[in-house]
Amino acid sequence: MLQKAIQFLKDARAELKRVTWPTRKQTLASTAVVLIIVFIVAIYLGIIDYILAKLVRVILG
């Protein structure tokens, strides 16, 4: 059982060495895209929430 775990860790380490990791520039660009999308979605949801809250207040008087 222990031998299987050790072999698994060796294989995982070897596989990680074969991974092509993104450059710092690629990582920063991807992060910027994600942050912009999150910001846009947050604004959109905030506007929808505001409109629905106003609508509920009008309906419930």
PDB file of N, CA and C in Angstrom:
ATOM      1  N   MET A   1       0.832  -1.196   0.000  1.00  0.00           N
ATOM      2  CA  MET A   1       0.000   0.000   0.000  1.00  0.00           C
ATOM      3  C   MET A   1       0.874   1.256   0.000  1.00  0.00           C
ATOM      4  N   LEU A   2       1.890   1.271   0.842  1.00  0.00           N
ATOM      5  CA  LEU A   2       2.784   2.426   0.922  1.00  0.00           C
ATOM      6  C   LEU A   2       3.559   2.587  -0.374  1.00  0.00           C
ATOM      7  N   GLN A   3       3.913   1.472  -0.991  1.00  0.00           N
ATOM      8  CA  GLN A   3       4.653   1.497  -2.255  1.00  0.00           C
ATOM      9  C   GLN A   3       3.822   2.183  -3.339  1.00  0.00           C
ATOM     10  N   LYS A   4       2.503   1.913  -3.349  1.00  0.00           N
ATOM     11  CA  LYS A   4       1.620   2.534  -4.344  1.00  0.00           C
ATOM     12  C   LYS A   4       1.556   4.043  -4.137  1.00  0.00           C
ATOM     13  N   ALA A   5       1.497   4.464  -2.888  1.00  0.00           N
ATOM     14  CA  ALA A   5       1.442   5.892  -2.588  1.00  0.00           C
ATOM     15  C   ALA A   5       2.735   6.580  -3.013  1.00  0.00           C
ATOM     16  N   ILE A   6       3.849   5.945  -2.741  1.00  0.00           N
ATOM     17  CA  ILE A   6       5.147   6.511  -3.127  1.00  0.00           C
ATOM     18  C   ILE A   6       5.251   6.599  -4.648  1.00  0.00           C
ATOM     19  N   GLN A   7       4.820   5.550  -5.335  1.00  0.00           N
ATOM     20  CA  GLN A   7       4.864   5.557  -6.803  1.00  0.00           C
ATOM     21  C   GLN A   7       3.958   6.651  -7.365  1.00  0.00           C
ATOM     22  N   PHE A   8       2.795   6.817  -6.750  1.00  0.00           N
ATOM     23  CA  PHE A   8       1.874   7.868  -7.195  1.00  0.00           C
ATOM     24  C   PHE A   8       2.529   9.240  -7.074  1.00  0.00           C
ATOM     25  N   LEU A   9       3.171   9.506  -5.949  1.00  0.00           N
ATOM     26  CA  LEU A   9       3.827  10.797  -5.744  1.00  0.00           C
ATOM     27  C   LEU A   9       4.964  11.012  -6.740  1.00  0.00           C
ATOM     28  N   LYS A  10       5.706   9.968  -7.040  1.00  0.00           N
ATOM     29  CA  LYS A  10       6.780  10.072  -8.037  1.00  0.00           C
ATOM     30  C   LYS A  10       6.201  10.398  -9.418  1.00  0.00           C
ATOM     31  N   ASP A  11       5.122   9.702  -9.771  1.00  0.00           N
ATOM     32  CA  ASP A  11       4.487   9.943 -11.065  1.00  0.00           C
ATOM     33  C   ASP A  11       3.913  11.360 -11.145  1.00  0.00           C
ATOM     34  N   ALA A  12       3.303  11.807 -10.054  1.00  0.00           N
ATOM     35  CA  ALA A  12       2.737  13.157 -10.032  1.00  0.00           C
ATOM     36  C   ALA A  12       3.833  14.202 -10.191  1.00  0.00           C
ATOM     37  N   ARG A  13       4.950  13.992  -9.527  1.00  0.00           N
ATOM     38  CA  ARG A  13       6.073  14.931  -9.628  1.00  0.00           C
ATOM     39  C   ARG A  13       6.620  14.967 -11.056  1.00  0.00           C
ATOM     40  N   ALA A  14       6.751  13.802 -11.669  1.00  0.00           N
ATOM     41  CA  ALA A  14       7.238  13.732 -13.049  1.00  0.00           C
ATOM     42  C   ALA A  14       6.272  14.433 -13.998  1.00  0.00           C
ATOM     43  N   GLU A  15       4.990  14.263 -13.763  1.00  0.00           N
ATOM     44  CA  GLU A  15       3.983  14.903 -14.615  1.00  0.00           C
ATOM     45  C   GLU A  15       4.028  16.424 -14.470  1.00  0.00           C
ATOM     46  N   LEU A  16       4.229  16.901 -13.259  1.00  0.00           N
ATOM     47  CA  LEU A  16       4.310  18.349 -13.038  1.00  0.00           C
ATOM     48  C   LEU A  16       5.512  18.967 -13.736  1.00  0.00           C
ATOM     49  N   LYS A  17       6.567  18.206 -13.904  1.00  0.00           N
ATOM     50  CA  LYS A  17       7.743  18.715 -14.611  1.00  0.00           C
ATOM     51  C   LYS A  17       7.457  18.884 -16.103  1.00  0.00           C
ATOM     52  N   ARG A  18       6.486  18.127 -16.628  1.00  0.00           N
ATOM     53  CA  ARG A  18       6.148  18.203 -18.051  1.00  0.00           C
ATOM     54  C   ARG A  18       5.149  19.312 -18.365  1.00  0.00           C
ATOM     55  N   VAL A  19       4.560  19.902 -17.349  1.00  0.00           N
ATOM     56  CA  VAL A  19       3.548  20.941 -17.555  1.00  0.00           C
ATOM     57  C   VAL A  19       4.200  22.195 -18.126  1.00  0.00           C
ATOM     58  N   THR A  20       3.529  22.799 -19.089  1.00  0.00           N
ATOM     59  CA  THR A  20       3.982  24.081 -19.615  1.00  0.00           C
ATOM     60  C   THR A  20       3.265  25.170 -18.829  1.00  0.00           C
ATOM     61  N   TRP A  21       3.973  25.799 -17.918  1.00  0.00           N
ATOM     62  CA  TRP A  21       3.377  26.807 -17.056  1.00  0.00           C
ATOM     63  C   TRP A  21       3.294  28.141 -17.794  1.00  0.00           C
ATOM     64  N   PRO A  22       2.257  28.941 -17.529  1.00  0.00           N
ATOM     65  CA  PRO A  22       2.152  30.243 -18.193  1.00  0.00           C
ATOM     66  C   PRO A  22       3.244  31.194 -17.700  1.00  0.00           C
ATOM     67  N   THR A  23       3.582  32.141 -18.559  1.00  0.00           N
ATOM     68  CA  THR A  23       4.571  33.143 -18.168  1.00  0.00           C
ATOM     69  C   THR A  23       3.921  34.140 -17.221  1.00  0.00           C
ATOM     70  N   ARG A  24       4.743  34.952 -16.608  1.00  0.00           N
ATOM     71  CA  ARG A  24       4.215  35.982 -15.700  1.00  0.00           C
ATOM     72  C   ARG A  24       3.281  36.924 -16.459  1.00  0.00           C
ATOM     73  N   LYS A  25       3.668  37.274 -17.685  1.00  0.00           N
ATOM     74  CA  LYS A  25       2.857  38.178 -18.501  1.00  0.00           C
ATOM     75  C   LYS A  25       1.491  37.555 -18.806  1.00  0.00           C
ATOM     76  N   GLN A  26       1.477  36.273 -19.160  1.00  0.00           N
ATOM     77  CA  GLN A  26       0.218  35.587 -19.447  1.00  0.00           C
ATOM     78  C   GLN A  26      -0.663  35.511 -18.202  1.00  0.00           C
ATOM     79  N   THR A  27      -0.034  35.242 -17.067  1.00  0.00           N
ATOM     80  CA  THR A  27      -0.779  35.146 -15.814  1.00  0.00           C
ATOM     81  C   THR A  27      -1.409  36.486 -15.456  1.00  0.00           C
ATOM     82  N   LEU A  28      -0.644  37.563 -15.591  1.00  0.00           N
ATOM     83  CA  LEU A  28      -1.172  38.895 -15.283  1.00  0.00           C
ATOM     84  C   LEU A  28      -2.295  39.279 -16.243  1.00  0.00           C
ATOM     85  N   ALA A  29      -2.142  38.945 -17.518  1.00  0.00           N
ATOM     86  CA  ALA A  29      -3.187  39.253 -18.493  1.00  0.00           C
ATOM     87  C   ALA A  29      -4.466  38.481 -18.180  1.00  0.00           C
ATOM     88  N   SER A  30      -4.343  37.215 -17.857  1.00  0.00           N
ATOM     89  CA  SER A  30      -5.515  36.402 -17.515  1.00  0.00           C
ATOM     90  C   SER A  30      -6.185  36.921 -16.251  1.00  0.00           C
ATOM     91  N   THR A  31      -5.381  37.305 -15.279  1.00  0.00           N
ATOM     92  CA  THR A  31      -5.920  37.846 -14.032  1.00  0.00           C
ATOM     93  C   THR A  31      -6.675  39.139 -14.297  1.00  0.00           C
ATOM     94  N   ALA A  32      -6.129  39.994 -15.149  1.00  0.00           N
ATOM     95  CA  ALA A  32      -6.794  41.254 -15.482  1.00  0.00           C
ATOM     96  C   ALA A  32      -8.139  40.998 -16.152  1.00  0.00           C
ATOM     97  N   VAL A  33      -8.184  40.042 -17.062  1.00  0.00           N
ATOM     98  CA  VAL A  33      -9.442  39.710 -17.738  1.00  0.00           C
ATOM     99  C   VAL A  33     -10.476  39.226 -16.728  1.00  0.00           C
ATOM    100  N   VAL A  34     -10.066  38.359 -15.830  1.00  0.00           N
ATOM    101  CA  VAL A  34     -10.984  37.832 -14.815  1.00  0.00           C
ATOM    102  C   VAL A  34     -11.503  38.960 -13.927  1.00  0.00           C
ATOM    103  N   LEU A  35     -10.627  39.847 -13.480  1.00  0.00           N
ATOM    104  CA  LEU A  35     -11.047  40.950 -12.614  1.00  0.00           C
ATOM    105  C   LEU A  35     -12.012  41.891 -13.327  1.00  0.00           C
ATOM    106  N   ILE A  36     -11.766  42.165 -14.591  1.00  0.00           N
ATOM    107  CA  ILE A  36     -12.670  43.029 -15.356  1.00  0.00           C
ATOM    108  C   ILE A  36     -14.042  42.383 -15.495  1.00  0.00           C
ATOM    109  N   ILE A  37     -14.068  41.096 -15.812  1.00  0.00           N
ATOM    110  CA  ILE A  37     -15.349  40.396 -15.951  1.00  0.00           C
ATOM    111  C   ILE A  37     -16.091  40.367 -14.621  1.00  0.00           C
ATOM    112  N   VAL A  38     -15.380  40.099 -13.534  1.00  0.00           N
ATOM    113  CA  VAL A  38     -16.007  40.086 -12.207  1.00  0.00           C
ATOM    114  C   VAL A  38     -16.598  41.456 -11.894  1.00  0.00           C
ATOM    115  N   PHE A  39     -15.873  42.520 -12.201  1.00  0.00           N
ATOM    116  CA  PHE A  39     -16.341  43.876 -11.949  1.00  0.00           C
ATOM    117  C   PHE A  39     -17.606  44.169 -12.761  1.00  0.00           C
ATOM    118  N   ILE A  40     -17.611  43.797 -14.036  1.00  0.00           N
ATOM    119  CA  ILE A  40     -18.778  44.027 -14.891  1.00  0.00           C
ATOM    120  C   ILE A  40     -19.991  43.249 -14.386  1.00  0.00           C
ATOM    121  N   VAL A  41     -19.793  41.992 -14.030  1.00  0.00           N
ATOM    122  CA  VAL A  41     -20.901  41.172 -13.525  1.00  0.00           C
ATOM    123  C   VAL A  41     -21.416  41.724 -12.197  1.00  0.00           C
ATOM    124  N   ALA A  42     -20.522  42.199 -11.338  1.00  0.00           N
ATOM    125  CA  ALA A  42     -20.938  42.771 -10.055  1.00  0.00           C
ATOM    126  C   ALA A  42     -21.799  44.013 -10.275  1.00  0.00           C
ATOM    127  N   ILE A  43     -21.407  44.864 -11.205  1.00  0.00           N
ATOM    128  CA  ILE A  43     -22.205  46.058 -11.504  1.00  0.00           C
ATOM    129  C   ILE A  43     -23.566  45.653 -12.064  1.00  0.00           C
ATOM    130  N   TYR A  44     -23.564  44.708 -12.995  1.00  0.00           N
ATOM    131  CA  TYR A  44     -24.814  44.231 -13.589  1.00  0.00           C
ATOM    132  C   TYR A  44     -25.756  43.680 -12.514  1.00  0.00           C
ATOM    133  N   LEU A  45     -25.238  42.818 -11.651  1.00  0.00           N
ATOM    134  CA  LEU A  45     -26.078  42.235 -10.601  1.00  0.00           C
ATOM    135  C   LEU A  45     -26.543  43.293  -9.608  1.00  0.00           C
ATOM    136  N   GLY A  46     -25.698  44.270  -9.321  1.00  0.00           N
ATOM    137  CA  GLY A  46     -26.096  45.360  -8.435  1.00  0.00           C
ATOM    138  C   GLY A  46     -27.250  46.158  -9.014  1.00  0.00           C
ATOM    139  N   ILE A  47     -27.193  46.437 -10.311  1.00  0.00           N
ATOM    140  CA  ILE A  47     -28.278  47.174 -10.971  1.00  0.00           C
ATOM    141  C   ILE A  47     -29.565  46.360 -10.959  1.00  0.00           C
ATOM    142  N   ILE A  48     -29.472  45.077 -11.286  1.00  0.00           N
ATOM    143  CA  ILE A  48     -30.653  44.202 -11.271  1.00  0.00           C
ATOM    144  C   ILE A  48     -31.244  44.140  -9.865  1.00  0.00           C
ATOM    145  N   ASP A  49     -30.401  44.009  -8.850  1.00  0.00           N
ATOM    146  CA  ASP A  49     -30.863  43.961  -7.467  1.00  0.00           C
ATOM    147  C   ASP A  49     -31.576  45.255  -7.093  1.00  0.00           C
ATOM    148  N   TYR A  50     -31.006  46.373  -7.485  1.00  0.00           N
ATOM    149  CA  TYR A  50     -31.606  47.678  -7.184  1.00  0.00           C
ATOM    150  C   TYR A  50     -32.986  47.799  -7.832  1.00  0.00           C
ATOM    151  N   ILE A  51     -33.080  47.409  -9.103  1.00  0.00           N
ATOM    152  CA  ILE A  51     -34.356  47.495  -9.820  1.00  0.00           C
ATOM    153  C   ILE A  51     -35.398  46.579  -9.189  1.00  0.00           C
ATOM    154  N   LEU A  52     -35.013  45.357  -8.878  1.00  0.00           N
ATOM    155  CA  LEU A  52     -35.966  44.423  -8.270  1.00  0.00           C
ATOM    156  C   LEU A  52     -36.394  44.877  -6.880  1.00  0.00           C
ATOM    157  N   ALA A  53     -35.482  45.454  -6.110  1.00  0.00           N
ATOM    158  CA  ALA A  53     -35.833  45.962  -4.779  1.00  0.00           C
ATOM    159  C   ALA A  53     -36.838  47.102  -4.903  1.00  0.00           C
ATOM    160  N   LYS A  54     -36.616  48.003  -5.861  1.00  0.00           N
ATOM    161  CA  LYS A  54     -37.571  49.100  -6.091  1.00  0.00           C
ATOM    162  C   LYS A  54     -38.927  48.544  -6.505  1.00  0.00           C
ATOM    163  N   LEU A  55     -38.925  47.548  -7.377  1.00  0.00           N
ATOM    164  CA  LEU A  55     -40.163  46.939  -7.848  1.00  0.00           C
ATOM    165  C   LEU A  55     -40.935  46.299  -6.694  1.00  0.00           C
ATOM    166  N   VAL A  56     -40.248  45.609  -5.818  1.00  0.00           N
ATOM    167  CA  VAL A  56     -40.899  44.983  -4.663  1.00  0.00           C
ATOM    168  C   VAL A  56     -41.487  46.053  -3.751  1.00  0.00           C
ATOM    169  N   ARG A  57     -40.758  47.149  -3.542  1.00  0.00           N
ATOM    170  CA  ARG A  57     -41.282  48.242  -2.704  1.00  0.00           C
ATOM    171  C   ARG A  57     -42.542  48.847  -3.314  1.00  0.00           C
ATOM    172  N   VAL A  58     -42.567  49.001  -4.631  1.00  0.00           N
ATOM    173  CA  VAL A  58     -43.746  49.558  -5.301  1.00  0.00           C
ATOM    174  C   VAL A  58     -44.922  48.599  -5.171  1.00  0.00           C
ATOM    175  N   ILE A  59     -44.678  47.320  -5.367  1.00  0.00           N
ATOM    176  CA  ILE A  59     -45.755  46.329  -5.296  1.00  0.00           C
ATOM    177  C   ILE A  59     -46.301  46.219  -3.879  1.00  0.00           C
ATOM    178  N   LEU A  60     -45.408  46.176  -2.885  1.00  0.00           N
ATOM    179  CA  LEU A  60     -45.852  46.011  -1.504  1.00  0.00           C
ATOM    180  C   LEU A  60     -46.289  47.327  -0.878  1.00  0.00           C
ATOM    181  N   GLY A  61     -45.990  48.416  -1.526  1.00  0.00           N
ATOM    182  CA  GLY A  61     -46.425  49.740  -1.122  1.00  0.00           C
ATOM    183  C   GLY A  61     -45.850  50.185   0.162  1.00  0.00           C
TER     184      GLY A  61
END
